[in-house]
Each structure stands twice: as structure tokens, then as C-alpha cells.
Amino acid sequence: MPEILKYNGTTYPNEHVTSYTCAIKVNDLENDKIESMLLKKFRETLSKGAMIWYHNLPHNCIDSLAMLVDSFVKAHTGAIKVATRKSDLFKVRQKDSEMLREFVSRFQIEQMDLPPVTDDWAVQAFTQGVNERSSIASQQLKQNLIEYPAVTWSDVHNRNQLNIRVEDDKLGAPIGLIYPNRPVDRVKRDVDREPRSNRD
């Protein structure tokens, strides 16, 4: 049999099937022997997880090349898509002009479009995606996530909310004011609340 790169589960299965069948057909076999040769030698072109998949097939469940190819492609295409789409989450980055609230919302929408993603994937992807140049809130959040790494997405979400409130307060306040809703007459109201005997 010609030298064929072994399939290890990290490339698209259709490409492997095509290169395998082309290599076998070049061998000048009679037409009625090609399919049996393809079935017989296929396992020799597998490695790692793909080999485990082949060995776990129920005995006598495959009786044609078409069945083998269909089963092989279905089993391995799904795994490739999940791995590819999970890595896409790491491509979600906060833009320089994007507010933290907008980025968190966009990140969560992207995350929902994926198959279930483990917390450690989501936390790492989000931490990498926060842009320190976007705003002070983003800068503080990024520093906090690096200094005190989050373990769960819930923890990241709670820290987001705190920094988003800070960002909202700064946007809603007149320039120079940190607490826009602080009452001017607070001291007077505190005096009014004192018991009458103390005031006398």
C-alpha cells in the first residue's frame, strides 16, 4: 500500500478519505477487489483518537465502504467543528472604542452560539479579549482578572457588573464629579435626623 499520512482526528475526515481512496485505486487492482481492499486497509491509516474510534465500532456493523466512510465522517466532522468554534471564542476582542458593557454583551452572544464551553475556556478567552486601551473600567477589570484569576464564568460576570457600573457612573456624571447622585444637603439631613433632646 502507498504511504498515506495517518489520520489523527485534527484534520477534516473527507480529505483523508479522498487521499486514501485515490492512493488505493492507483494500485491497478481489479474493480471488484478495490472496495474490499479499501475496507481492509482503512484501519492502518488511523492513529490516536481515530484508531480508538475504529476499535470501538460494534463487530460486523460495517458491511460496505459507503457505510464506513459515512460513519467515519460523521464521527470526526463534529469534533473538528466543536474544536474550531471553541477557538473562535478567543478571537472575540474588545475594540478600542467599545465600552465594556458592549463588549460583555457581544462576548456572551458569541459564547451562546457555541457548543457548551467549559468555564476555564470562557474565562481565558474573555480575559484575553478585554482591551485595556478601551476605557478605565476595562483597564481595571483586566488588571483584576490577571492579578486575581477567576475560576468560574459567574465570578467573571460579577466583576463585569461592578466595572460596568463604574463606567456608567463616569459617563453619567458631569466632568470632575465622581458621585453624580450625591445629595448636596446630606449634612443638613443628618442633623435633622438627630433626636430632639440632642439638638436642644
Short mmCIF file of C-alpha atoms in Angstrom, two decimals:
data_model
loop_
_atom_site.label_atom_id
_atom_site.label_comp_id
_atom_site.label_asym_id
_atom_site.label_seq_id
_atom_site.Cartn_x
_atom_site.Cartn_y
_atom_site.Cartn_z
CA MET A 1 0.00 0.00 0.00
CA PRO A 2 1.35 3.51 -0.81
CA GLU A 3 2.44 5.76 2.07
CA ILE A 4 -0.61 7.67 3.39
CA LEU A 5 -0.49 10.21 6.20
CA LYS A 6 -2.25 8.75 9.22
CA TYR A 7 -5.45 10.45 10.32
CA ASN A 8 -5.21 11.64 13.95
CA GLY A 9 -8.52 13.49 14.27
CA THR A 10 -7.22 17.04 13.74
CA THR A 11 -7.97 17.49 10.03
CA TYR A 12 -11.17 17.17 8.01
CA PRO A 13 -12.08 13.49 7.55
CA ASN A 14 -13.32 13.93 3.95
CA GLU A 15 -9.83 14.95 2.86
CA HIS A 16 -8.36 11.81 4.43
CA VAL A 17 -10.94 9.56 2.74
CA THR A 18 -10.23 11.18 -0.65
CA SER A 19 -6.45 10.83 -0.42
CA TYR A 20 -6.81 7.25 0.88
CA THR A 21 -9.16 6.07 -1.89
CA CYS A 22 -7.03 7.75 -4.59
CA ALA A 23 -3.89 6.04 -3.27
CA ILE A 24 -5.54 2.58 -3.25
CA LYS A 25 -7.10 2.98 -6.71
CA VAL A 26 -3.70 3.76 -8.23
CA ASN A 27 -2.60 0.17 -7.43
CA ASP A 28 -4.02 -1.37 -10.62
CA LEU A 29 -6.46 -3.55 -8.70
CA GLU A 30 -9.43 -5.12 -10.41
CA ASN A 31 -12.66 -3.21 -9.81
CA ASP A 32 -14.27 -5.96 -7.72
CA LYS A 33 -11.26 -6.00 -5.35
CA ILE A 34 -10.92 -2.25 -4.79
CA GLU A 35 -13.73 -1.97 -2.23
CA SER A 36 -12.60 -4.96 -0.17
CA MET A 37 -9.04 -3.57 -0.13
CA LEU A 38 -10.33 -0.13 0.94
CA LEU A 39 -12.31 -1.70 3.79
CA LYS A 40 -9.49 -3.97 4.87
CA LYS A 41 -6.67 -1.40 4.93
CA PHE A 42 -8.58 1.62 6.26
CA ARG A 43 -7.70 0.98 9.92
CA GLU A 44 -3.99 1.12 9.01
CA THR A 45 -4.42 4.80 8.08
CA LEU A 46 -5.70 5.84 11.52
CA SER A 47 -3.93 6.92 14.70
CA LYS A 48 -4.72 8.31 18.16
CA GLY A 49 -8.42 9.03 18.75
CA ALA A 50 -9.38 7.91 15.25
CA MET A 51 -7.87 4.47 15.91
CA ILE A 52 -9.78 4.23 19.20
CA TRP A 53 -12.99 5.15 17.34
CA TYR A 54 -12.36 2.36 14.82
CA HIS A 55 -11.70 -0.25 17.50
CA ASN A 56 -14.89 0.76 19.33
CA LEU A 57 -17.10 0.10 16.30
CA PRO A 58 -19.52 -2.78 17.01
CA HIS A 59 -18.42 -6.07 15.43
CA ASN A 60 -19.82 -6.61 11.90
CA CYS A 61 -21.63 -3.24 11.87
CA ILE A 62 -19.87 -2.06 8.67
CA ASP A 63 -20.55 -4.06 5.51
CA SER A 64 -19.65 -1.54 2.80
CA LEU A 65 -17.19 1.22 2.10
CA ALA A 66 -20.07 3.73 1.91
CA MET A 67 -21.14 2.80 5.47
CA LEU A 68 -17.57 3.07 6.76
CA VAL A 69 -17.00 6.46 5.15
CA ASP A 70 -20.34 7.82 6.37
CA SER A 71 -19.70 6.69 9.94
CA PHE A 72 -16.11 7.97 9.90
CA VAL A 73 -17.02 11.40 8.52
CA LYS A 74 -19.95 11.88 10.94
CA ALA A 75 -17.83 10.91 13.94
CA HIS A 76 -14.94 13.22 13.14
CA THR A 77 -16.52 16.26 11.47
CA GLY A 78 -18.47 17.10 14.64
CA ALA A 79 -15.35 17.01 16.79
CA ILE A 80 -13.46 19.26 14.35
CA LYS A 81 -16.29 21.82 14.30
CA VAL A 82 -16.53 21.99 18.10
CA ALA A 83 -12.77 22.50 18.49
CA THR A 84 -12.72 25.12 15.73
CA ARG A 85 -15.70 27.02 17.09
CA LYS A 86 -14.32 26.99 20.64
CA SER A 87 -11.08 28.51 19.40
CA ASP A 88 -13.20 31.19 17.67
CA LEU A 89 -14.17 32.47 21.14
CA PHE A 90 -10.54 33.52 21.64
CA LYS A 91 -10.86 35.73 18.55
CA VAL A 92 -13.56 37.90 20.20
CA ARG A 93 -11.68 41.08 21.20
CA GLN A 94 -12.82 44.38 22.64
CA LYS A 95 -12.36 47.23 20.17
CA ASP A 96 -10.55 50.42 21.21
CA SER A 97 -13.74 52.47 21.13
CA GLU A 98 -16.04 49.76 22.53
CA MET A 99 -17.49 50.27 26.01
CA LEU A 100 -17.14 47.40 28.48
CA ARG A 101 -20.91 46.86 28.58
CA GLU A 102 -21.00 46.46 24.77
CA PHE A 103 -18.07 44.04 24.75
CA VAL A 104 -19.53 41.86 27.54
CA SER A 105 -22.82 41.67 25.66
CA ARG A 106 -21.11 40.78 22.37
CA PHE A 107 -18.89 38.17 24.05
CA GLN A 108 -21.90 36.49 25.68
CA ILE A 109 -23.77 36.37 22.36
CA GLU A 110 -20.74 34.72 20.70
CA GLN A 111 -20.50 32.28 23.61
CA MET A 112 -24.16 31.29 23.26
CA ASP A 113 -23.61 30.46 19.59
CA LEU A 114 -21.01 27.84 20.55
CA PRO A 115 -21.48 24.34 21.87
CA PRO A 116 -21.26 24.35 25.69
CA VAL A 117 -17.90 25.86 26.62
CA THR A 118 -16.18 24.99 29.90
CA ASP A 119 -15.67 27.81 32.41
CA ASP A 120 -11.89 27.77 32.06
CA TRP A 121 -12.17 28.29 28.26
CA ALA A 122 -14.65 31.14 28.69
CA VAL A 123 -12.64 32.83 31.46
CA GLN A 124 -9.37 32.64 29.50
CA ALA A 125 -10.96 33.85 26.27
CA PHE A 126 -12.71 36.77 27.98
CA THR A 127 -9.59 37.82 29.91
CA GLN A 128 -7.56 37.84 26.70
CA GLY A 129 -10.30 39.73 24.89
CA VAL A 130 -10.57 42.67 27.31
CA ASN A 131 -8.79 45.70 25.82
CA GLU A 132 -7.02 47.87 28.41
CA ARG A 133 -6.97 50.81 25.99
CA SER A 134 -10.75 50.91 25.66
CA SER A 135 -11.62 52.55 28.99
CA ILE A 136 -10.52 52.87 32.60
CA ALA A 137 -13.14 50.28 33.59
CA SER A 138 -11.72 47.80 31.06
CA GLN A 139 -8.19 48.50 32.25
CA GLN A 140 -9.17 47.91 35.90
CA LEU A 141 -11.06 44.73 35.03
CA LYS A 142 -8.15 43.32 33.00
CA GLN A 143 -5.68 44.04 35.81
CA ASN A 144 -8.03 42.45 38.34
CA LEU A 145 -8.52 39.31 36.24
CA ILE A 146 -4.75 38.93 35.78
CA GLU A 147 -3.89 39.61 39.42
CA TYR A 148 -6.73 37.51 40.83
CA PRO A 149 -7.59 34.93 38.14
CA ALA A 150 -11.26 33.99 38.02
CA VAL A 151 -12.18 30.32 38.19
CA THR A 152 -15.80 30.42 37.04
CA TRP A 153 -17.72 32.43 34.45
CA SER A 154 -20.04 33.54 37.28
CA ASP A 155 -17.08 35.22 39.01
CA VAL A 156 -16.13 36.99 35.77
CA HIS A 157 -19.76 38.09 35.32
CA ASN A 158 -19.86 39.60 38.84
CA ARG A 159 -16.63 41.52 38.25
CA ASN A 160 -18.00 42.73 34.90
CA GLN A 161 -21.09 44.14 36.53
CA LEU A 162 -19.06 46.09 39.09
CA ASN A 163 -16.83 47.64 36.42
CA ILE A 164 -19.80 48.34 34.13
CA ARG A 165 -21.49 50.29 36.97
CA VAL A 166 -18.29 52.30 37.46
CA GLU A 167 -18.17 53.01 33.72
CA ASP A 168 -21.86 54.02 33.65
CA ASP A 169 -21.40 56.33 36.64
CA LYS A 170 -18.48 58.06 34.97
CA LEU A 171 -20.40 58.52 31.73
CA GLY A 172 -23.47 59.90 33.50
CA ALA A 173 -21.61 62.31 35.75
CA PRO A 174 -20.67 65.90 34.86
CA ILE A 175 -16.91 66.28 34.27
CA GLY A 176 -14.99 66.27 37.54
CA LEU A 177 -17.71 64.63 39.62
CA ILE A 178 -17.22 61.05 40.76
CA TYR A 179 -20.56 60.62 42.54
CA PRO A 180 -23.22 62.29 40.39
CA ASN A 181 -26.14 61.43 42.64
CA ARG A 182 -24.62 62.53 45.94
CA PRO A 183 -27.10 64.85 47.72
CA VAL A 184 -25.78 68.35 48.37
CA ASP A 185 -27.68 68.76 51.65
CA ARG A 186 -26.60 65.44 53.25
CA VAL A 187 -25.08 67.11 56.33
CA LYS A 188 -28.29 69.04 56.95
CA ARG A 189 -30.44 65.89 56.69
CA ASP A 190 -28.17 64.07 59.16
CA VAL A 191 -28.72 66.89 61.65
CA ASP A 192 -32.48 66.73 61.08
CA ARG A 193 -32.46 63.03 61.94
CA GLU A 194 -30.84 63.52 65.35
CA PRO A 195 -33.14 63.01 68.35
CA ARG A 196 -34.74 66.22 69.61
CA SER A 197 -33.05 66.06 73.01
CA ASN A 198 -29.59 66.16 71.40
CA ARG A 199 -30.43 69.17 69.30
CA ASP A 200 -31.68 71.07 72.30
#
